[in-house]
Amino acid sequence: MMAGGEPGPDDETEGRAPGPSEPAGRAPAIRPFLLTAGRVAGGGTGPPLPVETQVVATSAGLSALGSLAFEQHDIVAACRRPQSVAELAAGLRLHLNVVRVLAEDLRAAGRLAVHVPNAGTTQDISVLRRVIDGLRAVPDSRDSLRDSG
């Protein structure tokens, strides 16, 4: 303790709530900004990758794993099997827009192959109905079929 009862630089501060001069909770908001160098879109001129876009690592990407930065390495390594941008973001616990930007960068560098689904198929109501019917046919945790109504 310093004179006047104020904690000194060597005093233990764990267990105390942050003071007014100590920002709390700012790192998660700042980190995505740092991961993409402030960019909100990839190097391409087109729109951002849709969440259902399938991404898979290329052989060049897999052979370059050792030279990639942290998140880029994780993305390429996770894409050994094809998966959607949304699955990738959830699996790596990264912000969806960060994954979009980094995936576009990795595609431009030849590290990822990107397969954007046909827009007509993704908006086809019959496809959505088949997906819903398929989900209803999946047994729930009690081994009974889900309510079909």
JSON list of N, CA and C in Angstrom, two decimals, residues 11-59:
[
{"chain": "A", "resi": 11, "resn": "ASP", "atom": "N", "xyz": [0.78, -4.30, -5.22]},
{"chain": "A", "resi": 11, "resn": "ASP", "atom": "CA", "xyz": [-0.32, -4.88, -4.46]},
{"chain": "A", "resi": 11, "resn": "ASP", "atom": "C", "xyz": [-1.14, -5.81, -5.36]},
{"chain": "A", "resi": 12, "resn": "GLU", "atom": "N", "xyz": [-1.68, -6.86, -4.73]},
{"chain": "A", "resi": 12, "resn": "GLU", "atom": "CA", "xyz": [-2.50, -7.80, -5.48]},
{"chain": "A", "resi": 12, "resn": "GLU", "atom": "C", "xyz": [-3.84, -7.16, -5.79]},
{"chain": "A", "resi": 13, "resn": "THR", "atom": "N", "xyz": [-4.25, -7.18, -7.06]},
{"chain": "A", "resi": 13, "resn": "THR", "atom": "CA", "xyz": [-5.50, -6.54, -7.46]},
{"chain": "A", "resi": 13, "resn": "THR", "atom": "C", "xyz": [-6.53, -7.54, -7.92]},
{"chain": "A", "resi": 14, "resn": "GLU", "atom": "N", "xyz": [-6.21, -8.85, -7.86]},
{"chain": "A", "resi": 14, "resn": "GLU", "atom": "CA", "xyz": [-7.18, -9.84, -8.29]},
{"chain": "A", "resi": 14, "resn": "GLU", "atom": "C", "xyz": [-8.34, -9.86, -7.33]},
{"chain": "A", "resi": 15, "resn": "GLY", "atom": "N", "xyz": [-9.51, -10.14, -7.85]},
{"chain": "A", "resi": 15, "resn": "GLY", "atom": "CA", "xyz": [-10.69, -10.20, -7.02]},
{"chain": "A", "resi": 15, "resn": "GLY", "atom": "C", "xyz": [-11.42, -8.87, -6.93]},
{"chain": "A", "resi": 16, "resn": "ARG", "atom": "N", "xyz": [-10.79, -7.81, -7.40]},
{"chain": "A", "resi": 16, "resn": "ARG", "atom": "CA", "xyz": [-11.44, -6.50, -7.37]},
{"chain": "A", "resi": 16, "resn": "ARG", "atom": "C", "xyz": [-12.05, -6.23, -8.73]},
{"chain": "A", "resi": 17, "resn": "ALA", "atom": "N", "xyz": [-13.12, -5.48, -8.74]},
{"chain": "A", "resi": 17, "resn": "ALA", "atom": "CA", "xyz": [-13.73, -5.05, -10.00]},
{"chain": "A", "resi": 17, "resn": "ALA", "atom": "C", "xyz": [-12.83, -4.00, -10.63]},
{"chain": "A", "resi": 18, "resn": "PRO", "atom": "N", "xyz": [-12.77, -3.92, -11.96]},
{"chain": "A", "resi": 18, "resn": "PRO", "atom": "CA", "xyz": [-11.93, -2.91, -12.59]},
{"chain": "A", "resi": 18, "resn": "PRO", "atom": "C", "xyz": [-12.39, -1.51, -12.20]},
{"chain": "A", "resi": 19, "resn": "GLY", "atom": "N", "xyz": [-11.43, -0.65, -11.99]},
{"chain": "A", "resi": 19, "resn": "GLY", "atom": "CA", "xyz": [-11.74, 0.74, -11.67]},
{"chain": "A", "resi": 19, "resn": "GLY", "atom": "C", "xyz": [-12.17, 1.49, -12.91]},
{"chain": "A", "resi": 20, "resn": "PRO", "atom": "N", "xyz": [-12.56, 2.74, -12.75]},
{"chain": "A", "resi": 20, "resn": "PRO", "atom": "CA", "xyz": [-13.04, 3.52, -13.90]},
{"chain": "A", "resi": 20, "resn": "PRO", "atom": "C", "xyz": [-12.00, 3.71, -14.98]},
{"chain": "A", "resi": 21, "resn": "SER", "atom": "N", "xyz": [-10.71, 3.67, -14.62]},
{"chain": "A", "resi": 21, "resn": "SER", "atom": "CA", "xyz": [-9.68, 3.88, -15.63]},
{"chain": "A", "resi": 21, "resn": "SER", "atom": "C", "xyz": [-9.26, 2.58, -16.30]},
{"chain": "A", "resi": 22, "resn": "GLU", "atom": "N", "xyz": [-9.78, 1.45, -15.82]},
{"chain": "A", "resi": 22, "resn": "GLU", "atom": "CA", "xyz": [-9.43, 0.15, -16.38]},
{"chain": "A", "resi": 22, "resn": "GLU", "atom": "C", "xyz": [-10.56, -0.33, -17.28]},
{"chain": "A", "resi": 23, "resn": "PRO", "atom": "N", "xyz": [-10.36, -0.36, -18.60]},
{"chain": "A", "resi": 23, "resn": "PRO", "atom": "CA", "xyz": [-11.44, -0.82, -19.48]},
{"chain": "A", "resi": 23, "resn": "PRO", "atom": "C", "xyz": [-11.71, -2.30, -19.26]},
{"chain": "A", "resi": 24, "resn": "ALA", "atom": "N", "xyz": [-12.96, -2.64, -19.21]},
{"chain": "A", "resi": 24, "resn": "ALA", "atom": "CA", "xyz": [-13.36, -4.04, -19.05]},
{"chain": "A", "resi": 24, "resn": "ALA", "atom": "C", "xyz": [-14.13, -4.48, -20.29]},
{"chain": "A", "resi": 25, "resn": "GLY", "atom": "N", "xyz": [-13.79, -5.65, -20.80]},
{"chain": "A", "resi": 25, "resn": "GLY", "atom": "CA", "xyz": [-14.54, -6.22, -21.90]},
{"chain": "A", "resi": 25, "resn": "GLY", "atom": "C", "xyz": [-14.24, -5.62, -23.26]},
{"chain": "A", "resi": 26, "resn": "ARG", "atom": "N", "xyz": [-13.18, -4.88, -23.43]},
{"chain": "A", "resi": 26, "resn": "ARG", "atom": "CA", "xyz": [-12.89, -4.27, -24.73]},
{"chain": "A", "resi": 26, "resn": "ARG", "atom": "C", "xyz": [-12.13, -5.21, -25.66]},
{"chain": "A", "resi": 27, "resn": "ALA", "atom": "N", "xyz": [-11.39, -6.15, -25.11]},
{"chain": "A", "resi": 27, "resn": "ALA", "atom": "CA", "xyz": [-10.57, -7.02, -25.95]},
{"chain": "A", "resi": 27, "resn": "ALA", "atom": "C", "xyz": [-11.39, -7.78, -26.99]},
{"chain": "A", "resi": 28, "resn": "PRO", "atom": "N", "xyz": [-12.54, -8.40, -26.64]},
{"chain": "A", "resi": 28, "resn": "PRO", "atom": "CA", "xyz": [-13.28, -9.13, -27.67]},
{"chain": "A", "resi": 28, "resn": "PRO", "atom": "C", "xyz": [-13.71, -8.25, -28.84]},
{"chain": "A", "resi": 29, "resn": "ALA", "atom": "N", "xyz": [-14.01, -6.99, -28.59]},
{"chain": "A", "resi": 29, "resn": "ALA", "atom": "CA", "xyz": [-14.43, -6.09, -29.67]},
{"chain": "A", "resi": 29, "resn": "ALA", "atom": "C", "xyz": [-13.25, -5.65, -30.52]},
{"chain": "A", "resi": 30, "resn": "ILE", "atom": "N", "xyz": [-12.11, -5.52, -29.91]},
{"chain": "A", "resi": 30, "resn": "ILE", "atom": "CA", "xyz": [-10.93, -5.06, -30.63]},
{"chain": "A", "resi": 30, "resn": "ILE", "atom": "C", "xyz": [-10.27, -6.19, -31.39]},
{"chain": "A", "resi": 31, "resn": "ARG", "atom": "N", "xyz": [-10.28, -7.39, -30.85]},
{"chain": "A", "resi": 31, "resn": "ARG", "atom": "CA", "xyz": [-9.55, -8.50, -31.45]},
{"chain": "A", "resi": 31, "resn": "ARG", "atom": "C", "xyz": [-9.96, -8.79, -32.90]},
{"chain": "A", "resi": 32, "resn": "PRO", "atom": "N", "xyz": [-11.26, -8.89, -33.23]},
{"chain": "A", "resi": 32, "resn": "PRO", "atom": "CA", "xyz": [-11.60, -9.13, -34.64]},
{"chain": "A", "resi": 32, "resn": "PRO", "atom": "C", "xyz": [-11.05, -8.05, -35.56]},
{"chain": "A", "resi": 33, "resn": "PHE", "atom": "N", "xyz": [-11.05, -6.80, -35.09]},
{"chain": "A", "resi": 33, "resn": "PHE", "atom": "CA", "xyz": [-10.50, -5.69, -35.86]},
{"chain": "A", "resi": 33, "resn": "PHE", "atom": "C", "xyz": [-9.01, -5.93, -36.14]},
{"chain": "A", "resi": 34, "resn": "LEU", "atom": "N", "xyz": [-8.29, -6.43, -35.15]},
{"chain": "A", "resi": 34, "resn": "LEU", "atom": "CA", "xyz": [-6.87, -6.69, -35.33]},
{"chain": "A", "resi": 34, "resn": "LEU", "atom": "C", "xyz": [-6.61, -7.88, -36.25]},
{"chain": "A", "resi": 35, "resn": "LEU", "atom": "N", "xyz": [-7.44, -8.91, -36.14]},
{"chain": "A", "resi": 35, "resn": "LEU", "atom": "CA", "xyz": [-7.24, -10.10, -36.96]},
{"chain": "A", "resi": 35, "resn": "LEU", "atom": "C", "xyz": [-7.38, -9.82, -38.45]},
{"chain": "A", "resi": 36, "resn": "THR", "atom": "N", "xyz": [-8.21, -8.85, -38.78]},
{"chain": "A", "resi": 36, "resn": "THR", "atom": "CA", "xyz": [-8.44, -8.54, -40.19]},
{"chain": "A", "resi": 36, "resn": "THR", "atom": "C", "xyz": [-7.75, -7.25, -40.62]},
{"chain": "A", "resi": 37, "resn": "ALA", "atom": "N", "xyz": [-6.89, -6.72, -39.76]},
{"chain": "A", "resi": 37, "resn": "ALA", "atom": "CA", "xyz": [-6.18, -5.46, -40.04]},
{"chain": "A", "resi": 37, "resn": "ALA", "atom": "C", "xyz": [-7.17, -4.34, -40.34]},
{"chain": "A", "resi": 38, "resn": "GLY", "atom": "N", "xyz": [-8.31, -4.37, -39.66]},
{"chain": "A", "resi": 38, "resn": "GLY", "atom": "CA", "xyz": [-9.30, -3.32, -39.80]},
{"chain": "A", "resi": 38, "resn": "GLY", "atom": "C", "xyz": [-10.23, -3.48, -40.99]},
{"chain": "A", "resi": 39, "resn": "ARG", "atom": "N", "xyz": [-10.02, -4.52, -41.79]},
{"chain": "A", "resi": 39, "resn": "ARG", "atom": "CA", "xyz": [-10.86, -4.72, -42.97]},
{"chain": "A", "resi": 39, "resn": "ARG", "atom": "C", "xyz": [-12.15, -5.42, -42.59]},
{"chain": "A", "resi": 40, "resn": "VAL", "atom": "N", "xyz": [-13.22, -5.07, -43.25]},
{"chain": "A", "resi": 40, "resn": "VAL", "atom": "CA", "xyz": [-14.50, -5.73, -43.04]},
{"chain": "A", "resi": 40, "resn": "VAL", "atom": "C", "xyz": [-14.89, -6.58, -44.25]},
{"chain": "A", "resi": 41, "resn": "ALA", "atom": "N", "xyz": [-14.04, -6.59, -45.26]},
{"chain": "A", "resi": 41, "resn": "ALA", "atom": "CA", "xyz": [-14.25, -7.42, -46.44]},
{"chain": "A", "resi": 41, "resn": "ALA", "atom": "C", "xyz": [-12.89, -7.92, -46.91]},
{"chain": "A", "resi": 42, "resn": "GLY", "atom": "N", "xyz": [-12.89, -9.06, -47.59]},
{"chain": "A", "resi": 42, "resn": "GLY", "atom": "CA", "xyz": [-11.66, -9.62, -48.11]},
{"chain": "A", "resi": 42, "resn": "GLY", "atom": "C", "xyz": [-11.10, -8.80, -49.25]},
{"chain": "A", "resi": 43, "resn": "GLY", "atom": "N", "xyz": [-10.02, -9.27, -49.81]},
{"chain": "A", "resi": 43, "resn": "GLY", "atom": "CA", "xyz": [-9.36, -8.55, -50.89]},
{"chain": "A", "resi": 43, "resn": "GLY", "atom": "C", "xyz": [-10.13, -8.52, -52.19]},
{"chain": "A", "resi": 44, "resn": "GLY", "atom": "N", "xyz": [-11.15, -9.39, -52.32]},
{"chain": "A", "resi": 44, "resn": "GLY", "atom": "CA", "xyz": [-11.95, -9.43, -53.54]},
{"chain": "A", "resi": 44, "resn": "GLY", "atom": "C", "xyz": [-12.87, -8.22, -53.65]},
{"chain": "A", "resi": 45, "resn": "THR", "atom": "N", "xyz": [-13.38, -8.01, -54.84]},
{"chain": "A", "resi": 45, "resn": "THR", "atom": "CA", "xyz": [-14.27, -6.86, -55.06]},
{"chain": "A", "resi": 45, "resn": "THR", "atom": "C", "xyz": [-15.74, -7.25, -54.94]},
{"chain": "A", "resi": 46, "resn": "GLY", "atom": "N", "xyz": [-16.02, -8.55, -54.80]},
{"chain": "A", "resi": 46, "resn": "GLY", "atom": "CA", "xyz": [-17.39, -9.02, -54.73]},
{"chain": "A", "resi": 46, "resn": "GLY", "atom": "C", "xyz": [-17.96, -8.89, -53.32]},
{"chain": "A", "resi": 47, "resn": "PRO", "atom": "N", "xyz": [-19.21, -9.33, -53.17]},
{"chain": "A", "resi": 47, "resn": "PRO", "atom": "CA", "xyz": [-19.85, -9.28, -51.85]},
{"chain": "A", "resi": 47, "resn": "PRO", "atom": "C", "xyz": [-19.20, -10.29, -50.91]},
{"chain": "A", "resi": 48, "resn": "PRO", "atom": "N", "xyz": [-19.45, -10.16, -49.60]},
{"chain": "A", "resi": 48, "resn": "PRO", "atom": "CA", "xyz": [-18.87, -11.12, -48.66]},
{"chain": "A", "resi": 48, "resn": "PRO", "atom": "C", "xyz": [-19.36, -12.54, -48.94]},
{"chain": "A", "resi": 49, "resn": "LEU", "atom": "N", "xyz": [-18.59, -13.51, -48.52]},
{"chain": "A", "resi": 49, "resn": "LEU", "atom": "CA", "xyz": [-18.97, -14.90, -48.73]},
{"chain": "A", "resi": 49, "resn": "LEU", "atom": "C", "xyz": [-20.25, -15.21, -47.95]},
{"chain": "A", "resi": 50, "resn": "PRO", "atom": "N", "xyz": [-21.23, -15.84, -48.58]},
{"chain": "A", "resi": 50, "resn": "PRO", "atom": "CA", "xyz": [-22.43, -16.24, -47.84]},
{"chain": "A", "resi": 50, "resn": "PRO", "atom": "C", "xyz": [-22.06, -17.28, -46.77]},
{"chain": "A", "resi": 51, "resn": "VAL", "atom": "N", "xyz": [-22.85, -17.37, -45.70]},
{"chain": "A", "resi": 51, "resn": "VAL", "atom": "CA", "xyz": [-22.54, -18.27, -44.60]},
{"chain": "A", "resi": 51, "resn": "VAL", "atom": "C", "xyz": [-22.57, -19.74, -45.03]},
{"chain": "A", "resi": 52, "resn": "GLU", "atom": "N", "xyz": [-23.32, -20.05, -46.09]},
{"chain": "A", "resi": 52, "resn": "GLU", "atom": "CA", "xyz": [-23.41, -21.44, -46.53]},
{"chain": "A", "resi": 52, "resn": "GLU", "atom": "C", "xyz": [-22.31, -21.83, -47.51]},
{"chain": "A", "resi": 53, "resn": "THR", "atom": "N", "xyz": [-21.42, -20.91, -47.84]},
{"chain": "A", "resi": 53, "resn": "THR", "atom": "CA", "xyz": [-20.31, -21.18, -48.76]},
{"chain": "A", "resi": 53, "resn": "THR", "atom": "C", "xyz": [-19.44, -22.30, -48.20]},
{"chain": "A", "resi": 54, "resn": "GLN", "atom": "N", "xyz": [-19.13, -23.27, -49.05]},
{"chain": "A", "resi": 54, "resn": "GLN", "atom": "CA", "xyz": [-18.28, -24.38, -48.65]},
{"chain": "A", "resi": 54, "resn": "GLN", "atom": "C", "xyz": [-16.81, -24.04, -48.92]},
{"chain": "A", "resi": 55, "resn": "VAL", "atom": "N", "xyz": [-15.96, -24.29, -47.94]},
{"chain": "A", "resi": 55, "resn": "VAL", "atom": "CA", "xyz": [-14.53, -24.03, -48.09]},
{"chain": "A", "resi": 55, "resn": "VAL", "atom": "C", "xyz": [-13.77, -25.31, -47.79]},
{"chain": "A", "resi": 56, "resn": "VAL", "atom": "N", "xyz": [-12.69, -25.53, -48.53]},
{"chain": "A", "resi": 56, "resn": "VAL", "atom": "CA", "xyz": [-11.85, -26.70, -48.32]},
{"chain": "A", "resi": 56, "resn": "VAL", "atom": "C", "xyz": [-10.40, -26.30, -48.61]},
{"chain": "A", "resi": 57, "resn": "ALA", "atom": "N", "xyz": [-9.49, -26.86, -47.84]},
{"chain": "A", "resi": 57, "resn": "ALA", "atom": "CA", "xyz": [-8.08, -26.55, -48.02]},
{"chain": "A", "resi": 57, "resn": "ALA", "atom": "C", "xyz": [-7.56, -27.13, -49.33]},
{"chain": "A", "resi": 58, "resn": "THR", "atom": "N", "xyz": [-6.68, -26.39, -49.96]},
{"chain": "A", "resi": 58, "resn": "THR", "atom": "CA", "xyz": [-6.01, -26.89, -51.16]},
{"chain": "A", "resi": 58, "resn": "THR", "atom": "C", "xyz": [-4.74, -27.61, -50.74]},
{"chain": "A", "resi": 59, "resn": "SER", "atom": "N", "xyz": [-4.14, -28.35, -51.65]},
{"chain": "A", "resi": 59, "resn": "SER", "atom": "CA", "xyz": [-2.88, -29.02, -51.32]},
{"chain": "A", "resi": 59, "resn": "SER", "atom": "C", "xyz": [-1.80, -27.98, -51.02]}
]
